[in-house]
C-alpha cells in the first residue's frame, strides 16, 4: 500500500501542510501533558467553555474589523482577541468552579454557569459572524474564515508564523507545568489537603485555568471550536486506565496524544477527509482501546 | 523535631507561643442567623492533647475553620503559634486531617508518591525533597502503619488505610498544631486504642499541640488531657475525669431526648467505668499512658 500522505507532505505542494502538521503536533503533545489534570479535576467542561468562548472571540474579531472600517484586521488581532476572551472565560470558570468546590451547592452555580458561558459564546459567535461577514469582506477584500473551518479546524490555514508561535507557546506551557508540577498535581488530586499543606490553591487553580485556556486557543486553530476540548480529554482519559504511576500516566498521555495526531492525520490525508475531526476520532479510538484493555496492562504494571 | 529555620528568631517565637490560642471568639455565618460560636476561649499548649466535644450543629466545624483561618472571627482572636492561622498554615505549622477523605478514588499514584508530592508541594523545578523531610516522612509512615502499603495506588485504598495516609502526611510536616476533625469516625474500638497510642507517640516525638474535634466520646476520652464541650459556647473545660453526666447533659441538652445524645452519654459512662465493660482493657491502657506522662511533665 502506498501512502498518499508521504506524497502529499514531500510532494511539490507539501509546504502547504507542514506548518499545520508542526502546530498540530505541538498542541497535541502539550494537551497530552495537561490532559491527566483535566480528567482528575473533571475540567473537560471548562475546556468546552473556553473553546466556545473562543468562538465568540472570533465573532468579536470580525466586529472590531467592521467597526474600525477595515483598519484593524489580520492574524495578530485575531490571536490577541482570542487569547483575551479565552483567558476571561477561563478565569470566570475558575471562579465558578471554585464556588462549587467550596460547597455552595445552590442551583445555578458551578457547572450550570459553565453551560451558560458555553452556549452564550456559541450564540454570540454565530450572530456576530453572520452580521459582520459581509461588511468585513467588502472592507478588507478578504473573506473571513468560513464557519466550518472555525468549528472543525483547518490545518491548511496554519501559516509558518502560526506554527512557530504555537511551538514556542506550547514549550512555555509545558515548562511552567513541569516547574510547578508538584503543587499542580497535588491540587488536582487533593485540593483541601494541598491547602492544608500551605499551597495557595486559588493561585494554582488560576494558573492551571490559564494554561488550559492557552492550549485550547492554540488547539482551536487545528481542531476547531467544537473539537478543541477533545484533545484535552481523550489522551488523559485513556492514559489513567493504563498505569498506576502518575509520571507514567503523563508520559502515556503525551504518547497517546501524538499517536492520535499521526493516525488521525494520516487517515485524513488517505481518505481525503478533514484532519481535525479525524484526529479526534483517532483519539476516541485510542480511548476505547484503553477501556477494553485495562486489566491486561494493569496486571503487567502491578507485577 | 527541630524545625529547620533560616531565622532563629521566628523559630523561638513559634516555640514560645502556644500552638493554638482562641480568645473570646464569636462567629456567625449570616447576620440574620444566630451565632455559630460565641465566647469561645481555648488554649492548646505544646505537648498537650485537647478534645472538643459537642453535638451536631454545635459549632465544631466552625471552630475548626476558624483555627485554620478559613473563617475570620467577628470578635476575639485566633492565633496559631502566635500568628494568624492563615500565615501559620502557609508556613506549614498546621497539620490538618479533615473529616472528609481526599477524593482520590482512581487516582493513579502510589502512596509513597502521594506523600512525597504532598511534602514537597512547595518545591519547584529541579529541587527535590531534602533528606530530613524524607526521614520525617519515613518515620510518619512507619508510625501510622502506612509503610505497609506504600507502593499501592492511593486510589485503591480502603477508608481506614487512606486515613492513615492522610494522618502520616499531617504528622510528617511536624506541625506546631495538629488538628484532627472527627479522626476516629468508622474506626473500631481496637483501632481507637491504637489511635490513642499513636497520638501519644506523635506528641512525644514532635512536641506539637493536638486538637481533636469529635461528636464521639469514645474517641475523646482515651488520651486527652483536657476536654472542652462545645455547643455554640464552651460549656466546660475539664480533664476527662471531670466529665460527669451532668456536664454532658448540659452540653447535649439541646438535643433533648434525641437518640444521638443518649448514645453519647451512654458511651461516655461506659468509658468512665472501664472495669465493668466489654472492651475496657485496651482503652484503659491507652488512657493511662498519657496521664502518667502528663504527671511527669
Coordinates of C-alpha atoms in Angstrom, one line a residue:
Chain A
X1 CA 0.0 0.0 0.0
X2 CA 1.4 3.3 -1.0
X3 CA 0.8 6.2 1.4
X4 CA -0.6 9.3 -0.3
X5 CA 0.4 11.1 2.9
X6 CA 4.1 10.9 2.1
X7 CA 3.4 12.1 -1.5
X8 CA 1.4 15.0 -0.1
X9 CA 3.9 16.0 2.5
X10 CA 7.0 15.6 0.4
X11 CA 5.4 16.5 -2.9
X12 CA 5.5 19.9 -4.7
X13 CA 2.7 21.3 -2.6
X14 CA 3.9 19.7 0.7
X15 CA 4.9 23.0 2.2
X16 CA 1.3 23.9 2.4
X17 CA 0.7 21.2 5.1
X18 CA 3.9 21.3 7.1
X19 CA 3.0 24.3 9.3
X20 CA -0.3 22.6 10.2
X21 CA 1.5 19.4 11.0
X22 CA 4.0 21.1 13.2
X23 CA 1.3 23.1 15.0
X24 CA -0.9 20.1 15.5
X25 CA 1.9 18.0 16.9
X26 CA 3.0 20.7 19.3
X27 CA -0.6 21.2 20.5
X28 CA -1.2 17.5 20.9
X29 CA 2.0 17.0 23.0
X30 CA 1.1 19.9 25.3
X31 CA -2.5 18.8 25.6
X32 CA -1.4 15.3 26.4
X33 CA 0.7 16.7 29.2
X34 CA -2.3 18.6 30.8
X35 CA -4.9 16.0 30.0
X36 CA -4.5 13.9 33.1
X37 CA -5.2 17.0 35.2
X38 CA -8.3 17.8 33.2
X39 CA -9.5 14.2 33.8
X40 CA -8.8 14.2 37.5
X41 CA -10.4 17.6 38.2
X42 CA -13.3 16.9 35.8
X43 CA -12.4 20.0 33.9
X44 CA -13.4 18.8 30.5
X45 CA -16.4 21.1 30.7
X46 CA -14.0 24.1 31.3
X47 CA -12.2 23.2 28.0
X48 CA -15.6 23.2 26.3
X49 CA -16.5 26.5 27.8
X50 CA -13.2 28.1 26.9
X51 CA -13.2 27.0 23.3
X52 CA -16.8 28.1 22.8
X53 CA -16.0 31.5 24.3
X54 CA -13.2 31.5 21.7
X55 CA -15.9 31.2 19.1
X56 CA -17.5 34.4 20.5
X57 CA -13.9 35.9 20.3
X58 CA -13.7 35.1 16.6
X59 CA -17.0 36.9 16.1
X60 CA -15.7 39.8 18.1
X61 CA -12.7 40.0 15.8
X62 CA -15.0 40.4 12.8
X63 CA -17.0 43.0 14.7
X64 CA -13.8 45.0 15.6
X65 CA -12.7 44.9 11.9
X66 CA -16.1 46.0 10.8
X67 CA -16.4 48.9 13.3
X68 CA -12.9 50.1 12.6
X69 CA -13.8 50.4 9.0
X70 CA -11.4 47.6 8.0
X71 CA -8.4 49.3 9.6
X72 CA -7.9 46.6 12.2
X73 CA -7.7 43.1 10.9
X74 CA -5.3 40.2 10.4
X75 CA -3.9 37.3 12.4
X76 CA -2.3 39.5 15.2
X77 CA -5.7 41.0 16.1
X78 CA -7.3 37.5 15.9
X79 CA -4.7 36.0 18.2
X80 CA -5.0 38.8 20.8
X81 CA -8.8 38.9 20.9
X82 CA -8.9 35.1 21.0
X83 CA -6.5 34.9 23.9
X84 CA -8.2 37.7 25.9
X85 CA -11.7 36.2 25.5
X86 CA -10.5 32.7 26.3
X87 CA -8.5 33.8 29.3
X88 CA -11.5 35.8 30.6
X89 CA -13.7 32.7 30.1
X90 CA -11.1 30.5 31.8
X91 CA -10.8 32.9 34.8
X92 CA -14.5 33.2 35.0
X93 CA -15.0 29.4 35.1
X94 CA -12.2 29.1 37.6
X95 CA -14.2 31.3 39.9
X96 CA -17.3 29.4 39.2
X97 CA -15.9 26.0 39.8
X98 CA -14.2 27.4 43.0
X99 CA -17.7 28.2 44.3
X100 CA -18.8 24.7 43.6
X101 CA -15.8 23.1 45.3
X102 CA -16.2 25.3 48.3
X103 CA -19.5 23.7 48.9
X104 CA -22.1 26.3 47.9
X105 CA -24.3 23.9 46.1
X106 CA -27.0 26.3 45.2
X107 CA -28.8 25.6 42.0
X108 CA -27.4 27.9 39.2
X109 CA -23.8 27.8 40.3
X110 CA -20.8 25.8 39.0
X111 CA -21.4 23.6 36.0
X112 CA -24.7 25.3 35.2
X113 CA -22.9 28.6 34.8
X114 CA -20.3 26.9 32.7
X115 CA -23.0 25.6 30.5
X116 CA -24.4 29.1 30.1
X117 CA -21.0 30.5 29.2
X118 CA -20.7 27.8 26.6
X119 CA -24.0 28.3 24.8
X120 CA -23.7 32.1 25.1
X121 CA -20.3 32.1 23.5
X122 CA -21.6 29.9 20.7
X123 CA -24.6 32.1 20.0
X124 CA -22.7 35.3 20.2
X125 CA -20.1 33.9 17.8
X126 CA -22.8 32.9 15.3
X127 CA -24.7 36.1 15.4
X128 CA -21.5 38.3 15.1
X129 CA -20.2 36.2 12.3
X130 CA -23.4 36.4 10.4
X131 CA -23.7 40.2 11.0
X132 CA -20.1 41.1 10.2
X133 CA -19.1 38.6 7.5
X134 CA -20.5 40.7 4.5
X135 CA -19.2 44.1 5.6
X136 CA -15.8 42.7 6.5
X137 CA -15.4 41.0 3.2
X138 CA -16.3 44.3 1.5
X139 CA -13.9 46.3 3.7
X140 CA -10.8 44.1 3.6
X141 CA -11.3 42.3 0.3
X142 CA -10.8 39.1 2.2
X143 CA -13.4 36.6 3.2
X144 CA -13.4 35.8 6.9
X145 CA -12.7 32.2 7.7
X146 CA -15.7 30.1 6.9
X147 CA -17.8 28.6 9.7
X148 CA -16.7 25.1 9.0
X149 CA -13.0 25.8 9.4
X150 CA -13.8 27.7 12.6
X151 CA -15.9 24.9 14.0
X152 CA -13.8 21.9 13.0
X153 CA -10.4 23.5 12.4
X154 CA -8.3 23.8 9.3
X155 CA -4.8 22.5 9.1
X156 CA -4.1 24.2 5.7
X157 CA -5.0 27.6 7.1
X158 CA -2.0 27.5 9.5
X159 CA 0.9 29.7 8.4
X160 CA 4.6 29.2 9.4
X161 CA 4.3 32.2 11.7
X162 CA 1.3 30.5 13.4
X163 CA 3.2 27.2 13.6
X164 CA 6.3 28.8 15.3
X165 CA 4.2 30.8 17.7
X166 CA 2.4 27.6 18.6
X167 CA 5.6 25.7 19.2
X168 CA 7.1 28.5 21.4
X169 CA 3.9 29.0 23.4
X170 CA 3.5 25.2 23.8
X171 CA 7.0 24.9 25.1
X172 CA 6.3 27.7 27.6
X173 CA 3.2 26.0 28.8
X174 CA 5.0 22.7 29.2
X175 CA 7.9 24.3 31.1
X176 CA 5.6 26.1 33.5
X177 CA 3.6 22.9 34.1
X178 CA 6.8 21.0 34.8
X179 CA 8.2 23.7 37.1
X180 CA 5.1 23.8 39.3
X181 CA 4.2 20.1 38.8
X182 CA 4.1 19.1 42.4
X183 CA 1.6 21.7 43.6
X184 CA -0.4 21.3 40.4
X185 CA -0.7 17.6 40.8
X186 CA -1.5 17.8 44.5
X187 CA -4.1 20.5 43.8
X188 CA -5.6 18.1 41.2
X189 CA -5.9 15.1 43.4
X190 CA -6.5 16.6 46.8
X191 CA -7.3 20.3 46.9
X192 CA -8.1 20.6 50.6
X193 CA -5.0 18.6 51.5
X194 CA -3.0 21.0 49.4
X195 CA -4.4 24.0 51.1
X196 CA -3.7 22.4 54.5
X197 CA -0.1 22.0 53.3
X198 CA 0.2 25.7 52.7
X199 CA -0.3 25.7 48.9
X200 CA -2.2 28.7 47.7
X201 CA -4.7 26.6 45.8
X202 CA -6.6 29.5 44.3
X203 CA -3.4 30.6 42.6
X204 CA -2.7 27.1 41.4
X205 CA -6.2 26.9 40.1
X206 CA -5.9 30.2 38.2
X207 CA -2.6 29.1 36.8
X208 CA -4.0 25.8 35.5
X209 CA -7.0 27.5 34.0
X210 CA -4.7 30.0 32.2
X211 CA -2.6 27.1 30.9
X212 CA -5.6 25.3 29.7
X213 CA -7.0 28.4 28.1
X214 CA -3.8 28.9 26.1
X215 CA -3.7 25.4 24.9
X216 CA -7.4 25.5 23.9
X217 CA -6.8 28.7 21.9
X218 CA -4.0 27.0 20.1
X219 CA -6.0 23.8 19.6
X220 CA -8.9 25.8 18.1
X221 CA -6.7 26.6 15.1
X222 CA -6.1 23.0 14.4
X223 CA -9.1 21.1 15.7
X224 CA -11.7 23.8 15.7
X225 CA -14.0 25.2 18.4
X226 CA -16.1 22.1 18.7
X227 CA -13.2 19.6 18.9
X228 CA -10.5 21.6 20.8
X229 CA -11.7 20.3 24.2
X230 CA -11.4 16.7 23.0
X231 CA -7.6 16.9 22.7
X232 CA -7.5 17.8 26.4
X233 CA -9.8 15.0 27.5
X234 CA -9.1 11.9 25.4
X235 CA -5.4 11.2 26.0
X236 CA -5.6 11.6 29.7
X237 CA -8.8 9.6 29.9
X238 CA -7.1 6.8 28.1
X239 CA -3.8 7.0 30.0
X240 CA -5.3 6.9 33.5
X241 CA -6.6 3.4 32.6
X242 CA -3.2 2.2 31.7
X243 CA -1.0 2.9 34.6
X244 CA -0.9 3.4 38.4
X245 CA 2.0 5.8 38.5
X246 CA 1.4 9.5 37.8
X247 CA 4.6 10.0 35.8
X248 CA 3.8 7.0 33.7
X249 CA 0.3 8.3 33.2
X250 CA 1.6 11.7 31.9
X251 CA 4.1 10.1 29.6
X252 CA 1.4 7.7 28.3
X253 CA -1.0 10.5 27.8
X254 CA 1.6 12.5 25.7
X255 CA 2.4 9.4 23.7
X256 CA -1.2 8.6 23.0
X257 CA -1.9 12.2 22.0
X258 CA 0.9 12.0 19.5
X259 CA -0.3 8.7 18.2
X260 CA -3.8 10.1 17.7
X261 CA -2.4 13.0 15.7
X262 CA -0.4 10.7 13.5
X263 CA -3.1 8.2 13.0
X264 CA -5.8 10.8 12.5
X265 CA -3.7 13.0 10.3
X266 CA -2.6 10.1 8.0
X267 CA -6.1 8.7 7.7
X268 CA -7.4 12.2 6.9
X269 CA -4.9 12.5 4.0
X270 CA -5.5 9.0 2.8
X271 CA -9.3 9.2 2.8
X272 CA -9.4 12.9 1.8
X273 CA -11.3 13.8 5.0
X274 CA -10.9 16.9 7.3
X275 CA -7.9 16.3 9.6
X276 CA -9.4 17.9 12.8
X277 CA -12.3 15.5 13.2
X278 CA -10.1 12.6 12.1
X279 CA -7.6 13.3 14.8
X280 CA -10.3 13.5 17.4
X281 CA -11.8 10.2 16.1
X282 CA -8.4 8.6 16.4
X283 CA -8.2 9.8 20.0
X284 CA -11.7 8.3 20.6
X285 CA -10.4 5.0 19.2
X286 CA -7.3 5.1 21.4
X287 CA -9.5 5.8 24.4
X288 CA -11.9 2.9 23.5
X289 CA -8.9 0.5 23.2
X290 CA -7.7 1.7 26.6
X291 CA -11.1 0.9 28.0
X292 CA -11.2 -2.5 26.6
X293 CA -7.7 -3.5 27.6
X294 CA -7.2 -2.1 31.1
X295 CA -6.9 -5.4 33.1
X296 CA -4.2 -6.9 31.0
X297 CA -2.0 -3.8 31.2
X298 CA -2.7 -3.2 34.9
X299 CA -1.5 -6.7 35.7
X300 CA 1.7 -6.1 33.8
X301 CA 2.2 -2.9 35.7
X302 CA 1.5 -4.5 39.1
X303 CA 3.9 -7.4 38.6
Chain B
X1 CA 12.0 17.5 65.9
X2 CA 13.9 20.7 65.4
X3 CA 12.3 22.7 62.7
X4 CA 15.0 23.8 60.3
X5 CA 14.7 27.6 60.0
X6 CA 16.8 30.3 58.5
X7 CA 15.5 32.8 61.0
X8 CA 16.0 31.5 64.6
X9 CA 14.1 34.5 65.9
X10 CA 10.9 33.2 64.3
X11 CA 11.6 29.7 65.5
X12 CA 11.8 30.9 69.1
X13 CA 8.5 32.7 68.7
X14 CA 6.9 29.5 67.4
X15 CA 8.3 27.6 70.4
X16 CA 7.2 30.2 72.9
X17 CA 3.7 30.8 71.8
X18 CA 1.0 28.2 72.4
X19 CA 0.2 26.1 69.3
X20 CA -3.4 27.3 69.4
X21 CA -4.9 30.3 71.3
X22 CA -8.5 31.2 70.9
X23 CA -9.8 34.1 73.0
X24 CA -13.4 35.4 73.2
X25 CA -14.2 34.3 69.7
X26 CA -17.6 34.9 68.2
X27 CA -18.7 34.0 64.7
X28 CA -22.0 33.9 62.7
X29 CA -22.4 32.9 59.1
X30 CA -25.1 35.4 58.2
X31 CA -26.3 38.5 60.1
X32 CA -29.8 37.2 60.5
X33 CA -28.7 33.9 61.9
X34 CA -27.8 33.1 65.5
X35 CA -24.1 32.8 66.5
X36 CA -22.5 29.6 65.3
X37 CA -20.0 30.0 68.2
X38 CA -19.7 32.7 70.8
X39 CA -17.4 33.5 73.8
X40 CA -15.1 30.6 72.9
X41 CA -11.7 30.7 74.6
X42 CA -9.4 27.7 74.2
X43 CA -5.7 27.2 74.6
X44 CA -3.7 24.2 73.3
X45 CA -0.2 24.0 74.8
X46 CA 2.8 22.2 73.4
X47 CA 2.6 18.5 74.1
X48 CA -1.0 18.6 75.2
X49 CA -4.0 16.9 73.7
X50 CA -7.2 18.8 73.8
X51 CA -10.5 17.3 72.7
X52 CA -13.5 19.4 71.7
X53 CA -16.8 17.5 72.1
X54 CA -20.2 18.6 71.0
X55 CA -23.4 17.7 69.3
X56 CA -24.1 18.1 65.6
X57 CA -24.6 21.7 64.8
X58 CA -22.8 22.7 68.0
X59 CA -20.1 24.7 66.2
X60 CA -17.3 22.2 66.0
X61 CA -16.7 22.6 62.2
X62 CA -16.9 26.4 62.6
X63 CA -14.2 26.2 65.3
X64 CA -12.0 24.1 63.1
X65 CA -12.4 26.5 60.2
X66 CA -11.6 29.4 62.5
X67 CA -8.5 27.7 63.7
X68 CA -7.5 27.0 60.1
X69 CA -8.1 30.6 59.1
X70 CA -10.8 29.7 56.6
X71 CA -13.1 31.9 58.6
X72 CA -12.3 35.2 60.3
X73 CA -13.8 35.7 63.8
X74 CA -16.2 38.6 64.2
X75 CA -14.8 39.3 67.5
X76 CA -11.9 37.8 69.5
X77 CA -8.6 36.5 68.5
X78 CA -7.3 33.2 67.0
X79 CA -3.6 32.7 67.0
X80 CA -1.6 29.6 65.9
X81 CA 1.9 29.6 67.2
X82 CA 1.5 33.3 67.8
X83 CA 0.5 34.3 64.3
X84 CA -2.8 34.5 62.3
X85 CA -3.9 31.0 61.3
X86 CA -3.6 31.6 57.5
X87 CA 0.0 32.7 57.9
X88 CA 0.8 29.7 60.1
X89 CA -0.8 27.5 57.6
X90 CA 1.3 28.8 54.8
X91 CA 4.4 28.1 56.9
X92 CA 3.3 24.5 57.3
X93 CA 2.7 24.9 61.1
X94 CA -0.8 23.4 61.0
X95 CA -1.2 19.7 60.3
X96 CA -4.8 19.2 59.5
X97 CA -6.7 16.0 58.9
X98 CA -10.1 16.7 57.5
X99 CA -13.3 14.8 58.4
X100 CA -13.6 14.0 54.7
X101 CA -11.2 11.7 52.9
X102 CA -9.4 13.2 49.9
X103 CA -11.3 12.4 46.7
X104 CA -8.5 10.2 45.3
X105 CA -10.6 7.3 44.0
X106 CA -9.0 6.1 40.8
X107 CA -6.0 8.4 41.1
X108 CA -3.0 6.6 39.6
X109 CA -0.4 7.4 42.2
X110 CA 1.3 5.3 44.8
X111 CA 1.0 6.1 48.5
X112 CA 4.7 6.9 48.6
X113 CA 4.5 9.3 45.6
X114 CA 1.4 10.9 47.0
X115 CA 3.1 11.6 50.3
X116 CA 6.4 12.8 48.8
X117 CA 4.4 15.1 46.4
X118 CA 2.5 16.4 49.4
X119 CA 5.5 17.1 51.5
X120 CA 7.3 18.7 48.5
X121 CA 4.3 20.6 47.3
X122 CA 6.1 23.9 47.6
X123 CA 9.1 22.7 45.6
X124 CA 9.6 23.9 42.0
X125 CA 11.7 22.9 39.0
X126 CA 14.7 20.8 39.8
X127 CA 14.5 21.0 43.6
X128 CA 13.9 17.7 45.3
X129 CA 12.8 16.7 48.8
X130 CA 15.5 17.2 51.3
X131 CA 16.8 14.3 53.3
X132 CA 15.4 15.5 56.7
X133 CA 11.9 15.7 55.0
X134 CA 12.4 12.2 53.7
X135 CA 13.3 11.0 57.1
X136 CA 10.3 12.6 58.7
X137 CA 8.1 11.0 56.0
X138 CA 9.6 7.6 56.6
X139 CA 9.0 7.9 60.3
X140 CA 5.4 9.1 59.8
X141 CA 4.7 6.3 57.5
X142 CA 6.1 3.8 60.0
X143 CA 4.3 5.2 63.0
X144 CA 0.9 5.3 61.2
X145 CA 1.4 1.9 59.5
X146 CA 1.2 3.5 56.1
X147 CA 4.6 2.0 55.1
X148 CA 2.9 -1.4 55.0
X149 CA 1.2 -0.4 51.7
X150 CA 3.4 2.4 50.5
X151 CA 3.6 1.0 46.9
X152 CA -0.2 0.5 46.5
X153 CA -2.1 3.0 44.3
X154 CA -3.7 5.6 46.6
X155 CA -7.0 5.3 44.7
X156 CA -7.3 1.6 45.7
X157 CA -7.0 2.0 49.4
X158 CA -9.7 1.3 52.0
X159 CA -11.1 4.2 54.1
X160 CA -9.0 3.2 57.1
X161 CA -5.8 3.0 55.0
X162 CA -6.5 6.3 53.5
X163 CA -7.0 7.7 56.9
X164 CA -3.5 6.6 57.9
X165 CA -2.0 8.1 54.8
X166 CA -3.6 11.5 55.5
X167 CA -2.5 11.3 59.1
X168 CA 1.0 10.3 58.0
X169 CA 1.1 13.4 55.8
X170 CA 0.0 15.7 58.6
X171 CA 2.5 14.2 61.1
X172 CA 5.4 14.3 58.6
X173 CA 5.0 18.0 58.4
X174 CA 6.0 18.1 62.1
X175 CA 3.4 20.8 62.6
X176 CA 3.1 23.0 65.6
X177 CA -0.6 22.3 65.8
X178 CA -2.1 19.0 64.8
X179 CA -5.8 19.5 64.1
X180 CA -7.9 16.3 63.7
X181 CA -11.5 16.6 62.7
X182 CA -13.5 13.5 63.7
X183 CA -10.4 11.3 63.4
X184 CA -12.0 8.1 64.5
X185 CA -15.2 8.0 62.6
X186 CA -15.7 4.4 61.4
X187 CA -12.8 3.1 63.5
X188 CA -13.5 0.2 65.8
X189 CA -12.5 0.1 69.5
X190 CA -9.2 -1.6 69.0
X191 CA -8.4 0.8 66.2
X192 CA -9.2 3.7 68.6
X193 CA -6.9 2.3 71.3
X194 CA -4.1 2.1 68.7
X195 CA -5.0 5.6 67.5
X196 CA -4.7 7.0 71.1
X197 CA -1.3 5.4 71.3
X198 CA -0.3 6.8 68.0
X199 CA -1.3 10.3 69.1
X200 CA 0.8 9.8 72.3
X201 CA 3.8 8.9 70.2
X202 CA 3.4 11.9 67.9
X203 CA 3.1 14.2 70.9
X204 CA 6.2 12.8 72.5
X205 CA 8.2 13.0 69.3
X206 CA 7.2 16.2 67.7
X207 CA 6.1 18.2 70.8
X208 CA 3.1 19.6 68.9
X209 CA -0.2 20.5 70.4
X210 CA -3.1 18.4 69.3
X211 CA -6.7 19.4 69.0
X212 CA -9.2 16.7 68.4
X213 CA -12.7 17.5 67.4
X214 CA -15.4 14.9 67.6
X215 CA -19.0 14.2 68.5
X216 CA -18.0 10.7 69.6
X217 CA -16.9 10.4 73.2
X218 CA -15.1 7.1 72.9
X219 CA -12.6 8.9 70.6
X220 CA -12.1 11.7 73.1
X221 CA -11.6 10.1 76.4
X222 CA -8.6 7.9 75.6
X223 CA -5.6 10.1 75.9
X224 CA -7.0 13.6 76.1
X225 CA -5.5 16.0 78.7
X226 CA -8.4 18.3 78.5
X227 CA -11.9 18.1 77.1
X228 CA -13.8 21.2 76.0
X229 CA -17.6 20.8 75.4
X230 CA -18.8 23.0 72.6
X231 CA -22.4 23.8 72.0
X232 CA -22.3 27.3 70.5
X233 CA -20.3 28.2 73.5
X234 CA -17.8 26.3 75.6
X235 CA -19.8 24.7 78.4
X236 CA -17.0 23.1 80.3
X237 CA -13.3 22.9 80.1
X238 CA -12.4 19.9 82.0
X239 CA -10.0 17.0 82.4
X240 CA -11.5 13.7 81.2
X241 CA -12.2 12.5 84.7
X242 CA -14.3 15.6 85.5
X243 CA -16.6 14.9 82.5
X244 CA -19.6 14.0 84.6
X245 CA -23.0 13.1 83.2
X246 CA -24.4 16.4 84.4
X247 CA -21.9 18.3 82.3
X248 CA -22.8 16.2 79.3
X249 CA -26.4 16.6 79.9
X250 CA -25.9 20.4 79.8
X251 CA -23.9 20.2 76.5
X252 CA -26.3 17.8 74.8
X253 CA -29.5 19.4 76.3
X254 CA -30.4 21.0 73.0
X255 CA -30.8 17.6 71.5
X256 CA -33.5 16.7 74.1
X257 CA -34.2 13.0 74.1
X258 CA -32.6 12.6 70.7
X259 CA -31.0 9.2 70.1
X260 CA -27.7 10.8 69.3
X261 CA -27.4 12.5 72.7
X262 CA -28.5 9.4 74.5
X263 CA -25.9 7.3 72.7
X264 CA -23.2 9.8 73.5
X265 CA -23.9 9.8 77.2
X266 CA -24.0 6.1 77.3
X267 CA -20.8 5.8 75.5
X268 CA -19.2 8.2 78.0
X269 CA -20.4 6.3 81.0
X270 CA -19.0 3.2 79.5
X271 CA -15.7 4.9 79.2
X272 CA -15.9 6.2 82.7
X273 CA -16.3 2.9 84.5
X274 CA -13.9 1.0 82.4
X275 CA -13.7 -2.1 84.7
X276 CA -17.3 -3.1 84.0
X277 CA -17.4 -3.1 80.3
X278 CA -16.6 -5.4 77.4
X279 CA -13.5 -4.0 75.8
X280 CA -12.1 -1.8 78.6
X281 CA -8.5 -3.1 78.9
X282 CA -7.1 -1.7 75.7
X283 CA -8.9 1.6 76.2
X284 CA -7.8 1.7 79.8
X285 CA -4.2 1.2 78.9
X286 CA -4.4 3.8 76.2
X287 CA -5.9 6.2 78.6
X288 CA -3.4 5.6 81.4
X289 CA -0.2 6.1 79.4
X290 CA -0.7 9.7 78.6
X291 CA -1.8 10.5 82.1
X292 CA 1.4 9.2 83.6
X293 CA 3.4 11.1 81.0
X294 CA 1.4 14.3 81.9
X295 CA 2.1 14.0 85.6
X296 CA 5.7 13.6 85.0
X297 CA 5.9 16.6 82.7

